[in-house]
Short mmCIF file of C-alpha atoms in Angstrom, two decimals:
data_model
loop_
_atom_site.label_atom_id
_atom_site.label_comp_id
_atom_site.label_asym_id
_atom_site.label_seq_id
_atom_site.Cartn_x
_atom_site.Cartn_y
_atom_site.Cartn_z
CA UNK A 1 73.41 121.22 175.68
CA UNK A 2 73.73 117.44 175.52
CA UNK A 3 69.99 117.08 175.48
CA UNK A 4 69.70 119.62 172.70
CA UNK A 5 72.36 117.77 170.65
CA UNK A 6 70.61 114.43 171.14
CA UNK A 7 67.33 116.00 170.17
CA UNK A 8 68.94 117.44 167.04
CA UNK A 9 70.35 114.05 166.08
CA UNK A 10 66.98 112.45 166.68
CA UNK A 11 65.28 115.09 164.60
CA UNK A 12 67.78 114.50 161.79
CA UNK A 13 67.13 110.76 161.91
CA UNK A 14 63.39 111.34 161.79
CA UNK A 15 63.73 113.69 158.82
CA UNK A 16 65.90 111.15 156.97
CA UNK A 17 63.34 108.42 157.64
CA UNK A 18 60.51 110.69 156.52
CA UNK A 19 62.41 111.61 153.36
CA UNK A 20 63.07 107.92 152.62
CA UNK A 21 59.39 107.12 153.15
CA UNK A 22 58.40 109.97 150.86
CA UNK A 23 60.73 108.70 148.11
CA UNK A 24 59.31 105.19 148.50
CA UNK A 25 55.76 106.54 148.24
CA UNK A 26 56.66 108.50 145.11
CA UNK A 27 58.28 105.43 143.55
CA UNK A 28 55.25 103.29 144.48
CA UNK A 29 52.90 105.81 142.88
CA UNK A 30 55.04 105.98 139.72
CA UNK A 31 55.28 102.17 139.42
CA UNK A 32 51.54 101.84 139.99
CA UNK A 33 50.79 104.47 137.32
CA UNK A 34 53.06 102.70 134.83
CA UNK A 35 51.46 99.34 135.61
CA UNK A 36 47.98 100.81 135.09
CA UNK A 37 49.10 102.16 131.70
CA UNK A 38 50.60 98.79 130.68
CA UNK A 39 47.47 96.90 131.73
CA UNK A 40 45.41 98.79 129.14
CA UNK A 41 47.21 96.83 126.39
CA UNK A 42 46.01 93.49 127.81
CA UNK A 43 42.80 91.70 126.74
CA UNK A 44 39.68 92.94 128.51
CA UNK A 45 39.13 89.79 130.68
CA UNK A 46 42.69 90.12 132.02
CA UNK A 47 42.22 93.81 132.74
CA UNK A 48 39.14 93.00 134.84
CA UNK A 49 41.13 90.48 136.92
CA UNK A 50 43.92 92.98 137.63
CA UNK A 51 42.24 95.22 140.20
CA UNK A 52 43.71 98.41 141.66
CA UNK A 53 44.59 96.48 144.84
CA UNK A 54 46.42 93.77 142.89
CA UNK A 55 48.43 96.33 140.92
CA UNK A 56 49.17 98.34 144.06
CA UNK A 57 50.44 95.21 145.83
CA UNK A 58 52.54 94.36 142.78
CA UNK A 59 54.03 97.87 142.74
CA UNK A 60 54.92 97.48 146.43
CA UNK A 61 56.69 94.18 145.72
CA UNK A 62 58.70 95.88 142.96
CA UNK A 63 59.88 98.84 145.06
CA UNK A 64 63.45 97.73 145.84
CA UNK A 65 64.16 96.13 142.45
CA UNK A 66 64.79 92.64 143.84
CA UNK A 67 61.76 91.14 142.09
CA UNK A 68 62.96 92.54 138.77
CA UNK A 69 66.22 90.59 139.21
CA UNK A 70 64.34 87.44 140.27
CA UNK A 71 62.04 87.58 137.23
CA UNK A 72 64.94 88.21 134.88
CA UNK A 73 66.76 85.18 136.31
CA UNK A 74 63.66 82.97 136.05
CA UNK A 75 63.02 83.99 132.44
CA UNK A 76 66.65 83.35 131.49
CA UNK A 77 66.43 79.85 133.00
CA UNK A 78 63.16 79.26 131.14
CA UNK A 79 64.65 80.36 127.80
CA UNK A 80 67.74 78.17 128.29
CA UNK A 81 65.54 75.20 129.20
CA UNK A 82 63.32 75.70 126.15
CA UNK A 83 66.38 76.03 123.88
CA UNK A 84 67.95 72.88 125.33
CA UNK A 85 64.74 70.84 124.99
CA UNK A 86 64.23 72.06 121.43
CA UNK A 87 67.81 70.99 120.57
CA UNK A 88 67.19 67.55 122.09
CA UNK A 89 64.03 67.13 120.01
CA UNK A 90 65.82 68.20 116.82
CA UNK A 91 68.62 65.75 117.56
CA UNK A 92 66.15 62.91 118.09
CA UNK A 93 64.37 63.80 114.85
CA UNK A 94 67.72 63.80 113.01
CA UNK A 95 68.60 60.40 114.49
CA UNK A 96 65.28 58.99 113.34
CA UNK A 97 64.70 60.60 109.96
CA UNK A 98 67.75 62.63 109.02
CA UNK A 99 68.84 62.53 105.35
CA UNK A 100 72.30 61.39 106.44
CA UNK A 101 72.54 58.51 108.85
CA UNK A 102 68.94 58.63 110.05
CA UNK A 103 67.52 55.38 111.40
CA UNK A 104 64.94 55.07 108.61
CA UNK A 105 67.45 56.03 105.93
CA UNK A 106 69.93 53.41 107.11
CA UNK A 107 67.23 50.75 107.16
CA UNK A 108 66.04 51.76 103.69
CA UNK A 109 69.56 51.38 102.24
CA UNK A 110 70.07 48.06 104.00
CA UNK A 111 66.77 46.76 102.61
CA UNK A 112 67.66 47.94 99.11
CA UNK A 113 71.03 46.18 99.21
CA UNK A 114 69.43 42.97 100.51
CA UNK A 115 66.88 43.02 97.68
CA UNK A 116 69.64 43.43 95.09
CA UNK A 117 71.41 40.34 96.42
CA UNK A 118 68.24 38.30 96.85
CA UNK A 119 67.13 35.59 94.44
CA UNK A 120 63.94 36.56 92.56
CA UNK A 121 61.79 33.76 94.00
CA UNK A 122 62.71 34.82 97.57
CA UNK A 123 61.91 38.51 97.01
CA UNK A 124 58.25 38.38 98.20
CA UNK A 125 59.30 36.80 101.51
CA UNK A 126 62.17 39.25 101.92
CA UNK A 127 59.96 42.27 101.22
CA UNK A 128 57.33 41.05 103.69
CA UNK A 129 60.01 40.66 106.39
CA UNK A 130 61.44 44.09 105.56
CA UNK A 131 57.98 45.63 105.74
CA UNK A 132 57.51 44.19 109.23
CA UNK A 133 60.94 45.49 110.24
CA UNK A 134 60.14 48.98 108.88
CA UNK A 135 56.81 49.04 110.74
CA UNK A 136 58.60 48.03 113.96
CA UNK A 137 61.10 50.86 113.45
CA UNK A 138 58.25 53.32 112.78
CA UNK A 139 56.59 52.20 116.01
CA UNK A 140 59.86 52.67 117.90
CA UNK A 141 60.29 56.15 116.42
CA UNK A 142 56.74 57.16 117.38
CA UNK A 143 57.25 55.85 120.91
CA UNK A 144 60.57 57.67 121.38
CA UNK A 145 59.05 60.90 120.05
CA UNK A 146 56.07 60.53 122.38
CA UNK A 147 58.42 60.00 125.35
CA UNK A 148 60.48 63.04 124.31
CA UNK A 149 57.33 65.21 124.05
CA UNK A 150 56.18 64.03 127.49
CA UNK A 151 59.61 64.87 128.91
CA UNK A 152 59.44 68.36 127.38
CA UNK A 153 55.96 69.00 128.81
CA UNK A 154 56.99 67.76 132.28
CA UNK A 155 60.16 69.86 132.34
CA UNK A 156 58.34 73.01 131.20
CA UNK A 157 55.56 72.37 133.75
CA UNK A 158 58.23 72.06 136.45
CA UNK A 159 59.76 75.38 135.38
CA UNK A 160 56.33 77.02 135.74
CA UNK A 161 55.98 75.54 139.25
CA UNK A 162 59.46 76.81 140.14
CA UNK A 163 58.51 80.30 138.94
CA UNK A 164 55.23 80.25 140.86
CA UNK A 165 56.91 79.09 144.08
CA UNK A 166 59.82 81.54 143.83
CA UNK A 167 57.59 84.56 143.15
CA UNK A 168 55.11 83.55 145.86
CA UNK A 169 57.98 83.40 148.38
CA UNK A 170 59.15 86.82 147.14
CA UNK A 171 55.71 88.20 148.03
CA UNK A 172 54.58 88.96 144.48
CA UNK A 173 50.80 89.32 144.33
CA UNK A 174 48.97 86.78 142.14
CA UNK A 175 51.62 84.06 142.26
CA UNK A 176 51.08 80.66 143.87
CA UNK A 177 51.33 77.07 142.64
CA UNK A 178 48.34 76.28 140.41
CA UNK A 179 47.47 74.45 137.20
CA UNK A 180 44.25 76.39 136.62
CA UNK A 181 44.43 77.70 133.01
CA UNK A 182 42.83 81.06 133.89
CA UNK A 183 45.23 81.61 136.78
CA UNK A 184 48.19 80.59 134.61
CA UNK A 185 47.13 83.14 131.97
CA UNK A 186 46.89 85.81 134.68
CA UNK A 187 50.35 84.92 135.99
CA UNK A 188 51.80 85.04 132.47
CA UNK A 189 50.33 88.52 132.04
CA UNK A 190 51.77 89.60 135.40
CA UNK A 191 55.20 88.33 134.34
CA UNK A 192 54.90 90.26 131.09
CA UNK A 193 53.93 93.43 133.00
CA UNK A 194 56.97 93.05 135.27
CA UNK A 195 59.25 92.43 132.28
CA UNK A 196 57.96 95.50 130.41
CA UNK A 197 58.17 97.65 133.53
CA UNK A 198 61.75 96.51 134.10
CA UNK A 199 62.56 97.47 130.53
CA UNK A 200 61.08 100.94 131.07
CA UNK A 201 63.02 101.31 134.33
CA UNK A 202 66.28 100.38 132.57
CA UNK A 203 65.61 102.83 129.75
CA UNK A 204 64.83 105.56 132.28
CA UNK A 205 68.07 104.87 134.21
CA UNK A 206 70.10 104.98 130.98
CA UNK A 207 68.50 108.29 130.01
CA UNK A 208 69.54 109.87 133.31
CA UNK A 209 73.02 108.30 133.44
#
């Protein structure tokens, strides 16, 4: 009797495992089918790069939903970073050229006041000195803007590297650290596929809830 009971329990465990495997296979097939449908909207060169094997591997990585959460987190960080950098650039532009209190505006008013107080025969010398000062300020503004743009590019590049590294460690097919433009385009398309698939999954869950 004991042996029969143990065998029954073992059989139940096997059936549960088989049922779980079957559900996983069904989910994999459904995710793969949805990915194949989404790929059709991409440009032809990208479609050619995304083979059946690549999409199948991607569907496997998406099975338990963890990668969806990772991608959502990465995209949120990217959007916050972009917003923050854009605000910094706007602030710098306002400091340099803003209609109220901008660096150039302040200098312009100071020059105007100095000219009004200057004796006529000294005006040519004063204007020449002011012109040199304005050119120096323009140079400073260009340099600070260049440094800000470099900072923005470096920070965004770093975010891309962080995304590549995180998704590679998560086992997502197609992701690894690279600066190759073609590979970056492919990775961007893969991210977009994951994002759209996550959206469809959420809509499907809401429909059944």
